[in-house]
Amino acid sequence: MDVPRVRLVSGSARGLGLAAARRFAQRGERVHVVWRSSGGDALEREFPGRTHRADLERAEDWRTLVEAVLARDGRLDTLVHAVGEYVWGATSAASAADLRRMLASNVESAFLGFEATRAALRSSRGNALFFGCAGLEGQRARQSTAVYAAAKSALVVLTRSWALEEAPHGVRVNVLSPGFAPHEHASADTLDAGAWTSIPLGRPARLDEVADAVEWLCSERASYVTGANLDLAGGWML
Ligand SMILES: NC(=O)c1ccc[n+]([C@@H]2O[C@H](COP(=O)([O-])OP(=O)(O)OC[C@H]3O[C@@H](n4cnc5c(N)ncnc54)[C@H](OP(=O)(O)O)[C@@H]3O)[C@@H](O)[C@H]2O)c1
């Protein structure tokens, strides 16, 4: 029988990261989860011995985290990085601090995470998955999310570059880009049902649909998929 995979899911105290972590756990896999400011006790009950506290904008926290995963399970097959803050507003209302925050949260944390996990993923010929946002492919202008989308666009270029570099080592790297995926702690914009009328399929994504896409992209069924950016948006931004 196959040894259960070892999956590390960041941003997993809530929302899309938690949905992904639960899906892997339902499959009987060894799932490491990460919290920063709250939710640690509940996570520890659900993922005993594999719950970690870290600020993933810090390189040393990533190093400690990956060491702990390897000490516990001896390998790492998947990194799912579901961290990434959001800011709303026109560029004229944004500050340089907003831009730095978006780059630190969405790009730098991912960069540090891939650096910290690259060797372990090469050893397992594993895979990494990052979260973008819908509509990055056309490099569209944005009226209200330009700073956030600019950071996510930078992340897509980085992930494609990692996919290219790591293909000879058997490591796949992809991006999953939701449109609206509401959950209890989602932003007010995500929870605004009025905005959902612009989604061609007529509704936002369910968390199980996000988990389906994560599970597939990180599975052997997607063994020929790397450098992809998959929109999961019900046709929004087409
Ligand atoms: N939900 C959507 O509709 C949607 C749409 C498009 C894209 N996305 C993207 O999908 C990803 C997940 O979305 P989500 O809605 O689940 O996000 P979320 O509700 O904001 O949750 C993100 C989680 O990441 C954690 N986190 C943030 N910064 C961290 C850091 N430096 N170190 C450790 N943990 C950190 C947060 O912990 P704290 O509680 O400590 O802050 C939180 O638990 C994000 O990249 C987001 O941009 C989501």
PDB file of N, CA and C in Angstrom, residues 148-225:
ATOM      1  N   TYR A 148      -3.793  44.645  -4.930  1.00  0.00           N
ATOM      2  CA  TYR A 148      -3.868  43.205  -4.633  1.00  0.00           C
ATOM      3  C   TYR A 148      -3.573  42.376  -5.885  1.00  0.00           C
ATOM      4  N   ALA A 149      -4.223  42.722  -7.017  1.00  0.00           N
ATOM      5  CA  ALA A 149      -4.036  41.947  -8.244  1.00  0.00           C
ATOM      6  C   ALA A 149      -2.610  42.083  -8.778  1.00  0.00           C
ATOM      7  N   ALA A 150      -1.987  43.225  -8.552  1.00  0.00           N
ATOM      8  CA  ALA A 150      -0.587  43.392  -8.980  1.00  0.00           C
ATOM      9  C   ALA A 150       0.307  42.429  -8.213  1.00  0.00           C
ATOM     10  N   ALA A 151       0.055  42.275  -6.910  1.00  0.00           N
ATOM     11  CA  ALA A 151       0.847  41.329  -6.114  1.00  0.00           C
ATOM     12  C   ALA A 151       0.583  39.893  -6.574  1.00  0.00           C
ATOM     13  N   LYS A 152      -0.680  39.562  -6.819  1.00  0.00           N
ATOM     14  CA  LYS A 152      -1.001  38.197  -7.280  1.00  0.00           C
ATOM     15  C   LYS A 152      -0.383  37.939  -8.661  1.00  0.00           C
ATOM     16  N   SER A 153      -0.311  38.978  -9.507  1.00  0.00           N
ATOM     17  CA  SER A 153       0.309  38.812 -10.828  1.00  0.00           C
ATOM     18  C   SER A 153       1.790  38.488 -10.678  1.00  0.00           C
ATOM     19  N   ALA A 154       2.452  39.185  -9.760  1.00  0.00           N
ATOM     20  CA  ALA A 154       3.872  38.888  -9.500  1.00  0.00           C
ATOM     21  C   ALA A 154       4.021  37.443  -9.029  1.00  0.00           C
ATOM     22  N   LEU A 155       3.083  37.000  -8.220  1.00  0.00           N
ATOM     23  CA  LEU A 155       3.138  35.617  -7.719  1.00  0.00           C
ATOM     24  C   LEU A 155       3.021  34.613  -8.874  1.00  0.00           C
ATOM     25  N   VAL A 156       2.172  34.919  -9.852  1.00  0.00           N
ATOM     26  CA  VAL A 156       2.029  33.989 -10.986  1.00  0.00           C
ATOM     27  C   VAL A 156       3.341  33.885 -11.762  1.00  0.00           C
ATOM     28  N   VAL A 157       4.022  35.002 -11.974  1.00  0.00           N
ATOM     29  CA  VAL A 157       5.307  34.951 -12.703  1.00  0.00           C
ATOM     30  C   VAL A 157       6.324  34.129 -11.906  1.00  0.00           C
ATOM     31  N   LEU A 158       6.346  34.328 -10.600  1.00  0.00           N
ATOM     32  CA  LEU A 158       7.279  33.543  -9.770  1.00  0.00           C
ATOM     33  C   LEU A 158       6.956  32.052  -9.841  1.00  0.00           C
ATOM     34  N   THR A 159       5.673  31.727  -9.708  1.00  0.00           N
ATOM     35  CA  THR A 159       5.318  30.293  -9.680  1.00  0.00           C
ATOM     36  C   THR A 159       5.626  29.636 -11.014  1.00  0.00           C
ATOM     37  N   ARG A 160       5.398  30.357 -12.109  1.00  0.00           N
ATOM     38  CA  ARG A 160       5.741  29.775 -13.414  1.00  0.00           C
ATOM     39  C   ARG A 160       7.242  29.570 -13.529  1.00  0.00           C
ATOM     40  N   SER A 161       7.999  30.485 -12.982  1.00  0.00           N
ATOM     41  CA  SER A 161       9.463  30.360 -13.020  1.00  0.00           C
ATOM     42  C   SER A 161       9.899  29.169 -12.170  1.00  0.00           C
ATOM     43  N   TRP A 162       9.255  28.987 -11.021  1.00  0.00           N
ATOM     44  CA  TRP A 162       9.581  27.801 -10.200  1.00  0.00           C
ATOM     45  C   TRP A 162       9.200  26.524 -10.946  1.00  0.00           C
ATOM     46  N   ALA A 163       8.058  26.559 -11.626  1.00  0.00           N
ATOM     47  CA  ALA A 163       7.637  25.365 -12.382  1.00  0.00           C
ATOM     48  C   ALA A 163       8.685  25.007 -13.429  1.00  0.00           C
ATOM     49  N   LEU A 164       9.210  26.034 -14.106  1.00  0.00           N
ATOM     50  CA  LEU A 164      10.216  25.800 -15.150  1.00  0.00           C
ATOM     51  C   LEU A 164      11.514  25.263 -14.536  1.00  0.00           C
ATOM     52  N   GLU A 165      11.946  25.889 -13.461  1.00  0.00           N
ATOM     53  CA  GLU A 165      13.199  25.464 -12.817  1.00  0.00           C
ATOM     54  C   GLU A 165      13.108  24.065 -12.230  1.00  0.00           C
ATOM     55  N   GLU A 166      11.947  23.743 -11.708  1.00  0.00           N
ATOM     56  CA  GLU A 166      11.830  22.501 -10.941  1.00  0.00           C
ATOM     57  C   GLU A 166      11.358  21.303 -11.770  1.00  0.00           C
ATOM     58  N   ALA A 167      10.889  21.563 -12.998  1.00  0.00           N
ATOM     59  CA  ALA A 167      10.416  20.444 -13.827  1.00  0.00           C
ATOM     60  C   ALA A 167      11.473  19.342 -13.967  1.00  0.00           C
ATOM     61  N   PRO A 168      12.748  19.680 -14.180  1.00  0.00           N
ATOM     62  CA  PRO A 168      13.743  18.603 -14.301  1.00  0.00           C
ATOM     63  C   PRO A 168      13.900  17.785 -13.017  1.00  0.00           C
ATOM     64  N   HIS A 169      13.446  18.352 -11.898  1.00  0.00           N
ATOM     65  CA  HIS A 169      13.531  17.640 -10.622  1.00  0.00           C
ATOM     66  C   HIS A 169      12.225  16.927 -10.276  1.00  0.00           C
ATOM     67  N   GLY A 170      11.265  16.981 -11.188  1.00  0.00           N
ATOM     68  CA  GLY A 170      10.004  16.277 -10.963  1.00  0.00           C
ATOM     69  C   GLY A 170       9.047  16.984 -10.030  1.00  0.00           C
ATOM     70  N   VAL A 171       9.318  18.272  -9.753  1.00  0.00           N
ATOM     71  CA  VAL A 171       8.436  19.034  -8.849  1.00  0.00           C
ATOM     72  C   VAL A 171       7.483  19.886  -9.685  1.00  0.00           C
ATOM     73  N   ARG A 172       6.186  19.788  -9.415  1.00  0.00           N
ATOM     74  CA  ARG A 172       5.179  20.601 -10.113  1.00  0.00           C
ATOM     75  C   ARG A 172       4.780  21.798  -9.245  1.00  0.00           C
ATOM     76  N   VAL A 173       4.550  22.944  -9.905  1.00  0.00           N
ATOM     77  CA  VAL A 173       4.168  24.164  -9.183  1.00  0.00           C
ATOM     78  C   VAL A 173       3.018  24.822  -9.942  1.00  0.00           C
ATOM     79  N   ASN A 174       1.911  25.067  -9.252  1.00  0.00           N
ATOM     80  CA  ASN A 174       0.728  25.627  -9.896  1.00  0.00           C
ATOM     81  C   ASN A 174       0.078  26.697  -9.036  1.00  0.00           C
ATOM     82  N   VAL A 175      -0.865  27.404  -9.658  1.00  0.00           N
ATOM     83  CA  VAL A 175      -1.646  28.446  -8.968  1.00  0.00           C
ATOM     84  C   VAL A 175      -3.125  28.122  -9.149  1.00  0.00           C
ATOM     85  N   LEU A 176      -3.878  28.309  -8.096  1.00  0.00           N
ATOM     86  CA  LEU A 176      -5.337  28.203  -8.144  1.00  0.00           C
ATOM     87  C   LEU A 176      -5.901  29.599  -7.872  1.00  0.00           C
ATOM     88  N   SER A 177      -6.751  30.084  -8.783  1.00  0.00           N
ATOM     89  CA  SER A 177      -7.223  31.470  -8.692  1.00  0.00           C
ATOM     90  C   SER A 177      -8.739  31.530  -8.536  1.00  0.00           C
ATOM     91  N   PRO A 178      -9.215  31.628  -7.299  1.00  0.00           N
ATOM     92  CA  PRO A 178     -10.666  31.748  -7.082  1.00  0.00           C
ATOM     93  C   PRO A 178     -11.172  33.134  -7.480  1.00  0.00           C
ATOM     94  N   GLY A 179     -12.485  33.199  -7.693  1.00  0.00           N
ATOM     95  CA  GLY A 179     -13.143  34.488  -7.861  1.00  0.00           C
ATOM     96  C   GLY A 179     -13.743  34.869  -6.517  1.00  0.00           C
ATOM     97  N   PHE A 180     -14.974  34.426  -6.283  1.00  0.00           N
ATOM     98  CA  PHE A 180     -15.612  34.599  -4.972  1.00  0.00           C
ATOM     99  C   PHE A 180     -15.723  33.220  -4.325  1.00  0.00           C
ATOM    100  N   ALA A 181     -15.118  33.061  -3.165  1.00  0.00           N
ATOM    101  CA  ALA A 181     -15.242  31.808  -2.406  1.00  0.00           C
ATOM    102  C   ALA A 181     -15.543  32.187  -0.953  1.00  0.00           C
ATOM    103  N   PRO A 182     -16.817  32.497  -0.664  1.00  0.00           N
ATOM    104  CA  PRO A 182     -17.159  33.010   0.658  1.00  0.00           C
ATOM    105  C   PRO A 182     -17.004  31.968   1.766  1.00  0.00           C
ATOM    106  N   HIS A 183     -16.632  32.446   2.913  1.00  0.00           N
ATOM    107  CA  HIS A 183     -16.586  31.618   4.116  1.00  0.00           C
ATOM    108  C   HIS A 183     -16.767  32.562   5.302  1.00  0.00           C
ATOM    109  N   GLU A 184     -16.910  31.989   6.468  1.00  0.00           N
ATOM    110  CA  GLU A 184     -17.275  32.748   7.675  1.00  0.00           C
ATOM    111  C   GLU A 184     -16.414  34.001   7.889  1.00  0.00           C
ATOM    112  N   HIS A 185     -15.121  33.897   7.559  1.00  0.00           N
ATOM    113  CA  HIS A 185     -14.199  34.991   7.855  1.00  0.00           C
ATOM    114  C   HIS A 185     -13.768  35.754   6.605  1.00  0.00           C
ATOM    115  N   ALA A 186     -14.479  35.550   5.502  1.00  0.00           N
ATOM    116  CA  ALA A 186     -14.070  36.206   4.251  1.00  0.00           C
ATOM    117  C   ALA A 186     -14.310  37.712   4.335  1.00  0.00           C
ATOM    118  N   SER A 187     -13.679  38.445   3.430  1.00  0.00           N
ATOM    119  CA  SER A 187     -13.830  39.905   3.406  1.00  0.00           C
ATOM    120  C   SER A 187     -15.270  40.275   3.052  1.00  0.00           C
ATOM    121  N   ALA A 188     -15.648  41.515   3.413  1.00  0.00           N
ATOM    122  CA  ALA A 188     -17.003  41.993   3.111  1.00  0.00           C
ATOM    123  C   ALA A 188     -17.259  41.972   1.609  1.00  0.00           C
ATOM    124  N   ASP A 189     -16.233  42.244   0.807  1.00  0.00           N
ATOM    125  CA  ASP A 189     -16.418  42.232  -0.654  1.00  0.00           C
ATOM    126  C   ASP A 189     -16.768  40.834  -1.151  1.00  0.00           C
ATOM    127  N   THR A 190     -16.102  39.839  -0.567  1.00  0.00           N
ATOM    128  CA  THR A 190     -16.358  38.449  -0.978  1.00  0.00           C
ATOM    129  C   THR A 190     -17.762  38.019  -0.578  1.00  0.00           C
ATOM    130  N   LEU A 191     -18.242  38.561   0.544  1.00  0.00           N
ATOM    131  CA  LEU A 191     -19.559  38.160   1.074  1.00  0.00           C
ATOM    132  C   LEU A 191     -20.704  39.009   0.514  1.00  0.00           C
ATOM    133  N   ASP A 192     -20.386  39.949  -0.367  1.00  0.00           N
ATOM    134  CA  ASP A 192     -21.398  40.847  -0.924  1.00  0.00           C
ATOM    135  C   ASP A 192     -22.193  40.131  -2.020  1.00  0.00           C
ATOM    136  N   ALA A 193     -23.378  39.667  -1.660  1.00  0.00           N
ATOM    137  CA  ALA A 193     -24.185  38.878  -2.609  1.00  0.00           C
ATOM    138  C   ALA A 193     -24.537  39.690  -3.850  1.00  0.00           C
ATOM    139  N   GLY A 194     -24.588  41.010  -3.733  1.00  0.00           N
ATOM    140  CA  GLY A 194     -24.874  41.849  -4.896  1.00  0.00           C
ATOM    141  C   GLY A 194     -23.830  41.664  -5.987  1.00  0.00           C
ATOM    142  N   ALA A 195     -22.578  41.469  -5.569  1.00  0.00           N
ATOM    143  CA  ALA A 195     -21.496  41.319  -6.553  1.00  0.00           C
ATOM    144  C   ALA A 195     -21.559  39.957  -7.252  1.00  0.00           C
ATOM    145  N   TRP A 196     -22.201  39.000  -6.612  1.00  0.00           N
ATOM    146  CA  TRP A 196     -22.251  37.649  -7.199  1.00  0.00           C
ATOM    147  C   TRP A 196     -23.084  37.615  -8.481  1.00  0.00           C
ATOM    148  N   THR A 197     -23.923  38.654  -8.690  1.00  0.00           N
ATOM    149  CA  THR A 197     -24.762  38.677  -9.907  1.00  0.00           C
ATOM    150  C   THR A 197     -23.899  38.776 -11.167  1.00  0.00           C
ATOM    151  N   SER A 198     -22.644  39.200 -11.010  1.00  0.00           N
ATOM    152  CA  SER A 198     -21.766  39.316 -12.192  1.00  0.00           C
ATOM    153  C   SER A 198     -21.059  38.001 -12.518  1.00  0.00           C
ATOM    154  N   ILE A 199     -21.375  36.937 -11.781  1.00  0.00           N
ATOM    155  CA  ILE A 199     -20.731  35.639 -12.040  1.00  0.00           C
ATOM    156  C   ILE A 199     -21.588  34.862 -13.033  1.00  0.00           C
ATOM    157  N   PRO A 200     -21.045  34.532 -14.209  1.00  0.00           N
ATOM    158  CA  PRO A 200     -21.870  33.851 -15.226  1.00  0.00           C
ATOM    159  C   PRO A 200     -22.558  32.591 -14.703  1.00  0.00           C
ATOM    160  N   LEU A 201     -21.917  31.783 -13.882  1.00  0.00           N
ATOM    161  CA  LEU A 201     -22.591  30.585 -13.361  1.00  0.00           C
ATOM    162  C   LEU A 201     -23.579  30.912 -12.237  1.00  0.00           C
ATOM    163  N   GLY A 202     -23.669  32.191 -11.862  1.00  0.00           N
ATOM    164  CA  GLY A 202     -24.757  32.644 -11.020  1.00  0.00           C
ATOM    165  C   GLY A 202     -24.578  32.470  -9.526  1.00  0.00           C
ATOM    166  N   ARG A 203     -23.416  32.045  -9.098  1.00  0.00           N
ATOM    167  CA  ARG A 203     -23.193  31.846  -7.656  1.00  0.00           C
ATOM    168  C   ARG A 203     -21.686  31.815  -7.397  1.00  0.00           C
ATOM    169  N   PRO A 204     -21.288  32.037  -6.140  1.00  0.00           N
ATOM    170  CA  PRO A 204     -19.870  31.923  -5.802  1.00  0.00           C
ATOM    171  C   PRO A 204     -19.467  30.452  -5.634  1.00  0.00           C
ATOM    172  N   ALA A 205     -18.153  30.237  -5.458  1.00  0.00           N
ATOM    173  CA  ALA A 205     -17.659  28.864  -5.274  1.00  0.00           C
ATOM    174  C   ALA A 205     -17.995  28.367  -3.871  1.00  0.00           C
ATOM    175  N   ARG A 206     -18.301  27.072  -3.784  1.00  0.00           N
ATOM    176  CA  ARG A 206     -18.402  26.427  -2.472  1.00  0.00           C
ATOM    177  C   ARG A 206     -17.005  25.972  -2.050  1.00  0.00           C
ATOM    178  N   LEU A 207     -16.824  25.836  -0.720  1.00  0.00           N
ATOM    179  CA  LEU A 207     -15.502  25.427  -0.235  1.00  0.00           C
ATOM    180  C   LEU A 207     -15.136  24.015  -0.707  1.00  0.00           C
ATOM    181  N   ASP A 208     -16.153  23.155  -0.876  1.00  0.00           N
ATOM    182  CA  ASP A 208     -15.820  21.803  -1.355  1.00  0.00           C
ATOM    183  C   ASP A 208     -15.325  21.841  -2.800  1.00  0.00           C
ATOM    184  N   GLU A 209     -15.775  22.859  -3.560  1.00  0.00           N
ATOM    185  CA  GLU A 209     -15.272  22.996  -4.935  1.00  0.00           C
ATOM    186  C   GLU A 209     -13.821  23.487  -4.934  1.00  0.00           C
ATOM    187  N   VAL A 210     -13.502  24.354  -3.988  1.00  0.00           N
ATOM    188  CA  VAL A 210     -12.098  24.776  -3.848  1.00  0.00           C
ATOM    189  C   VAL A 210     -11.244  23.564  -3.450  1.00  0.00           C
ATOM    190  N   ALA A 211     -11.734  22.798  -2.487  1.00  0.00           N
ATOM    191  CA  ALA A 211     -10.978  21.608  -2.037  1.00  0.00           C
ATOM    192  C   ALA A 211     -10.818  20.605  -3.178  1.00  0.00           C
ATOM    193  N   ASP A 212     -11.858  20.447  -4.017  1.00  0.00           N
ATOM    194  CA  ASP A 212     -11.749  19.540  -5.182  1.00  0.00           C
ATOM    195  C   ASP A 212     -10.578  19.967  -6.073  1.00  0.00           C
ATOM    196  N   ALA A 213     -10.499  21.264  -6.345  1.00  0.00           N
ATOM    197  CA  ALA A 213      -9.455  21.762  -7.253  1.00  0.00           C
ATOM    198  C   ALA A 213      -8.069  21.611  -6.619  1.00  0.00           C
ATOM    199  N   VAL A 214      -7.972  21.903  -5.325  1.00  0.00           N
ATOM    200  CA  VAL A 214      -6.681  21.736  -4.639  1.00  0.00           C
ATOM    201  C   VAL A 214      -6.271  20.262  -4.678  1.00  0.00           C
ATOM    202  N   GLU A 215      -7.219  19.403  -4.332  1.00  0.00           N
ATOM    203  CA  GLU A 215      -6.906  17.968  -4.273  1.00  0.00           C
ATOM    204  C   GLU A 215      -6.421  17.479  -5.642  1.00  0.00           C
ATOM    205  N   TRP A 216      -7.131  17.900  -6.692  1.00  0.00           N
ATOM    206  CA  TRP A 216      -6.759  17.445  -8.038  1.00  0.00           C
ATOM    207  C   TRP A 216      -5.372  17.960  -8.431  1.00  0.00           C
ATOM    208  N   LEU A 217      -5.146  19.258  -8.261  1.00  0.00           N
ATOM    209  CA  LEU A 217      -3.857  19.827  -8.694  1.00  0.00           C
ATOM    210  C   LEU A 217      -2.680  19.215  -7.934  1.00  0.00           C
ATOM    211  N   CYS A 218      -2.927  18.741  -6.714  1.00  0.00           N
ATOM    212  CA  CYS A 218      -1.844  18.165  -5.903  1.00  0.00           C
ATOM    213  C   CYS A 218      -1.781  16.642  -6.018  1.00  0.00           C
ATOM    214  N   SER A 219      -2.590  16.082  -6.923  1.00  0.00           N
ATOM    215  CA  SER A 219      -2.659  14.627  -7.018  1.00  0.00           C
ATOM    216  C   SER A 219      -1.925  14.111  -8.254  1.00  0.00           C
ATOM    217  N   GLU A 220      -1.766  12.804  -8.307  1.00  0.00           N
ATOM    218  CA  GLU A 220      -1.153  12.162  -9.478  1.00  0.00           C
ATOM    219  C   GLU A 220      -2.013  12.348 -10.726  1.00  0.00           C
ATOM    220  N   ARG A 221      -3.309  12.587 -10.531  1.00  0.00           N
ATOM    221  CA  ARG A 221      -4.183  12.798 -11.690  1.00  0.00           C
ATOM    222  C   ARG A 221      -3.797  14.063 -12.452  1.00  0.00           C
ATOM    223  N   ALA A 222      -3.076  14.972 -11.778  1.00  0.00           N
ATOM    224  CA  ALA A 222      -2.592  16.197 -12.448  1.00  0.00           C
ATOM    225  C   ALA A 222      -1.085  16.105 -12.691  1.00  0.00           C
ATOM    226  N   SER A 223      -0.589  14.900 -12.894  1.00  0.00           N
ATOM    227  CA  SER A 223       0.865  14.702 -12.957  1.00  0.00           C
ATOM    228  C   SER A 223       1.528  15.389 -14.150  1.00  0.00           C
ATOM    229  N   TYR A 224       0.729  15.814 -15.138  1.00  0.00           N
ATOM    230  CA  TYR A 224       1.308  16.493 -16.307  1.00  0.00           C
ATOM    231  C   TYR A 224       1.004  17.993 -16.282  1.00  0.00           C
ATOM    232  N   VAL A 225       0.515  18.497 -15.144  1.00  0.00           N
ATOM    233  CA  VAL A 225       0.128  19.914 -15.038  1.00  0.00           C
ATOM    234  C   VAL A 225       1.153  20.646 -14.197  1.00  0.00           C
TER     235      VAL A 225
END
